mmCIF file of C-alpha atoms in Angstrom:
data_model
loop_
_atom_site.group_PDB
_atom_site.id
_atom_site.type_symbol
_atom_site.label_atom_id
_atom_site.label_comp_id
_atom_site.label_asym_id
_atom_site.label_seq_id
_atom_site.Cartn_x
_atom_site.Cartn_y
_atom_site.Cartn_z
ATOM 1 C CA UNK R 1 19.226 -1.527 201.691
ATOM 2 C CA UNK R 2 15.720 -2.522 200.444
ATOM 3 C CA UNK R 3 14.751 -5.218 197.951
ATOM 4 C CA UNK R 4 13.447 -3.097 195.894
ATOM 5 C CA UNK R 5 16.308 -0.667 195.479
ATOM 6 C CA UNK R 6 18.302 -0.941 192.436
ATOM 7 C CA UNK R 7 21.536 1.200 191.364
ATOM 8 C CA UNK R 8 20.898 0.733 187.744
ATOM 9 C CA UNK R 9 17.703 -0.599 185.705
ATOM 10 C CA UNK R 10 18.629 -1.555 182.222
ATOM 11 C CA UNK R 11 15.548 -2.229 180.033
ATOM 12 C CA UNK R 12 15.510 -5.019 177.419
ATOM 13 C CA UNK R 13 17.897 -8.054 176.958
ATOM 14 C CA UNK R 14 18.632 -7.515 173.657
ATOM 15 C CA UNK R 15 22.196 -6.792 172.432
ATOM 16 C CA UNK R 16 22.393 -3.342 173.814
ATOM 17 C CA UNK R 17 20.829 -4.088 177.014
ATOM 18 C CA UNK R 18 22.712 -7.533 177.516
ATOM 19 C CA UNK R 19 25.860 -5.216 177.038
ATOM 20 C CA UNK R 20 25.383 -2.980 179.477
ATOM 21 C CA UNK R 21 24.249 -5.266 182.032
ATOM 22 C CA UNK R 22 27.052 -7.183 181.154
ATOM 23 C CA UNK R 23 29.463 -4.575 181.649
ATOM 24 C CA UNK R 24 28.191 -3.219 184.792
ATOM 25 C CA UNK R 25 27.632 -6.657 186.236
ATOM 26 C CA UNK R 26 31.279 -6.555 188.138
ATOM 27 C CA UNK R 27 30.829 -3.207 189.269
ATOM 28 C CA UNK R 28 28.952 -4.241 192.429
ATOM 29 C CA UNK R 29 26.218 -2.193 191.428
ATOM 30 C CA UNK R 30 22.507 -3.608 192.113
ATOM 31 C CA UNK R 31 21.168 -3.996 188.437
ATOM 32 C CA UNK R 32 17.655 -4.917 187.179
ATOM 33 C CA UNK R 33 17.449 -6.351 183.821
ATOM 34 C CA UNK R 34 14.157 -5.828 182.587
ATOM 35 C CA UNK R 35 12.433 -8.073 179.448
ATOM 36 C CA UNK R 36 9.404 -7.915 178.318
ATOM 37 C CA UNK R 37 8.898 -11.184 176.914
ATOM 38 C CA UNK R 38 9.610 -14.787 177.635
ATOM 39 C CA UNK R 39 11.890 -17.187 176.117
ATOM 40 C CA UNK R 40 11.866 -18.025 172.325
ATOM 41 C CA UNK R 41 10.271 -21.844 172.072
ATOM 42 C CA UNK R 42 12.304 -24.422 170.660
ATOM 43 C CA UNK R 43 10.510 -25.156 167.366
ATOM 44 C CA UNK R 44 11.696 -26.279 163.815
ATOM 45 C CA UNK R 45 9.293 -23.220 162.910
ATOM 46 C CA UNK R 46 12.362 -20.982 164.171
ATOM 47 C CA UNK R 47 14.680 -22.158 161.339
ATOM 48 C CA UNK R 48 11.615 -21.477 158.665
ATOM 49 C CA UNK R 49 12.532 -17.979 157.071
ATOM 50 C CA UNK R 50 9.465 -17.572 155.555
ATOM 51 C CA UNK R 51 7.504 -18.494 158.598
ATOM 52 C CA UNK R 52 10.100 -15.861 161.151
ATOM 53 C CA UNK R 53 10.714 -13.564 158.275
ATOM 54 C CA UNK R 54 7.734 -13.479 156.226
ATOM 55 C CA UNK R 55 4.727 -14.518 158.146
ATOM 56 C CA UNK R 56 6.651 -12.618 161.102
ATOM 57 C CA UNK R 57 4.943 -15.473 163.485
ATOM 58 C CA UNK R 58 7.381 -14.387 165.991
ATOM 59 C CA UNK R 59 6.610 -10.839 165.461
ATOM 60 C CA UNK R 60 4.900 -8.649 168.372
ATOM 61 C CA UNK R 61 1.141 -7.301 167.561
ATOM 62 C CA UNK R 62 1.959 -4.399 168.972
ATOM 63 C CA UNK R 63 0.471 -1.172 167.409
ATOM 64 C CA UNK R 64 2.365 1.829 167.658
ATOM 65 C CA UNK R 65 1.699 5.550 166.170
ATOM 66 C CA UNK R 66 3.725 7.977 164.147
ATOM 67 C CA UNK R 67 3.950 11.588 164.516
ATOM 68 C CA UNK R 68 1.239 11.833 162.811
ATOM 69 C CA UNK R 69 -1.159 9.483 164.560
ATOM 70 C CA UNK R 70 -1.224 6.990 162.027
ATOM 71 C CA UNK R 71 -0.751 3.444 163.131
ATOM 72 C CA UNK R 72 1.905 0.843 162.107
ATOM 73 C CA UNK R 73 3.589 -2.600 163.584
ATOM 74 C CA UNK R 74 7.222 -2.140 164.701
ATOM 75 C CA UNK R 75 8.263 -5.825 163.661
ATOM 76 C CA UNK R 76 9.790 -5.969 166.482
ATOM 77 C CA UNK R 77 10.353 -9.345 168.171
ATOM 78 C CA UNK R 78 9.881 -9.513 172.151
ATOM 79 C CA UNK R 79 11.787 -12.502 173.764
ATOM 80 C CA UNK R 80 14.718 -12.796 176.012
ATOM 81 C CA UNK R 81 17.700 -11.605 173.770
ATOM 82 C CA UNK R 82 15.736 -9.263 171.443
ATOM 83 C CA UNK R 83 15.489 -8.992 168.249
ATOM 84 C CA UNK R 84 18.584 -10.576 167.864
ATOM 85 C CA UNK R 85 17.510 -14.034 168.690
ATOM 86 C CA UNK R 86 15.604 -13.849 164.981
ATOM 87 C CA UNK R 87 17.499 -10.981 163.344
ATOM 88 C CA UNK R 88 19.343 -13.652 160.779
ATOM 89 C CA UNK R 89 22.502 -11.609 160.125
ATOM 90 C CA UNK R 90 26.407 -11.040 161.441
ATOM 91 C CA UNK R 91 27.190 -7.422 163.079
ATOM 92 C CA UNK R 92 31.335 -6.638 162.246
ATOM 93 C CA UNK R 93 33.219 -4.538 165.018
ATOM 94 C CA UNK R 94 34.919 -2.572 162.283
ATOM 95 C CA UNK R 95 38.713 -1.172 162.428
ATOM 96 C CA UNK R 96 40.192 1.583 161.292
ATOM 97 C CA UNK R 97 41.648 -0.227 158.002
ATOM 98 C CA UNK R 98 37.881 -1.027 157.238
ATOM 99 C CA UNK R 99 37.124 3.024 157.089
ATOM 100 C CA UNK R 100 36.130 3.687 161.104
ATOM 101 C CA UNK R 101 37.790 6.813 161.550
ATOM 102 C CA UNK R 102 38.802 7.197 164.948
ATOM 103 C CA UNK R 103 39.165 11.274 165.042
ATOM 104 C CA UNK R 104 35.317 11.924 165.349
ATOM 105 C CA UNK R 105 33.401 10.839 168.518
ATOM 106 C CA UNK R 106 32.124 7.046 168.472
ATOM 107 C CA UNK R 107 29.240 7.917 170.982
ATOM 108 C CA UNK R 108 29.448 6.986 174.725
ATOM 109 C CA UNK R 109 31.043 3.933 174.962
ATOM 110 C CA UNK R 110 29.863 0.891 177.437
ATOM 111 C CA UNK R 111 33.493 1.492 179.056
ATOM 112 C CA UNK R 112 32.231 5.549 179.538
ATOM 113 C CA UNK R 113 29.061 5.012 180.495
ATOM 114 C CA UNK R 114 30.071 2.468 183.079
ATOM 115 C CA UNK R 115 32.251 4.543 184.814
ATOM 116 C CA UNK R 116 29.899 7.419 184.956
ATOM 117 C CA UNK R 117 27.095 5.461 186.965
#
């Protein structure tokens, strides 16, 4: 097998990405994790919320265009780990008790979409 073949390329290594690759790491599969930028410096800026939050110093300069050509900034922040290594907040796996009903479709889970590649 080349080098440069890979079963699966997973783009980003944000929480979705990191995920997936996680998931399909014991598969034996040949994965590429892709990431578009480097690691987040150590810094007591990073602990400044008006400095990551405000100023968005952390924040890509990216320009990117609507539908209708106008331009905007995504805020998006491109390090190892994605956005969440600056996103500031807690995501809850919710249960059923907390209102997740479990009769409509959830989407296609990492456990689906594993065994599918």
């Amino acid at each position: 097998m080349p080098d440069d073949h890979y079963d699966v390329i997973v783009i980003g290594s944000g929480p979705g990405g990191a995920s997936v690759a996680h998931r399909l790491a014991p598969t034996g599969k040949r994965i590429l994790l892709l990431e578009r930028g480097g690691y987040l410096p150590r810094s007591p800026a990073n602990w400044d919320s008006q400095i990551v939050f405000v100023d968005g110093s952390y924040q890509t300069t990216d320009v990117w265009h609507d539908k209708d050509g106008h331009e905007f900034h995504p805020g998006l922040h491109q390090y190892v780990g994605g956005n969440s290594k600056v996103y500031g907040a807690a995501l809850f796996r919710l249960r059923e008790r907390d209102g997740l009903r479990r009769d409509r479709p959830q989407g296609r889970g990492l456990s689906r979409m594993a065994d599918q590649i």
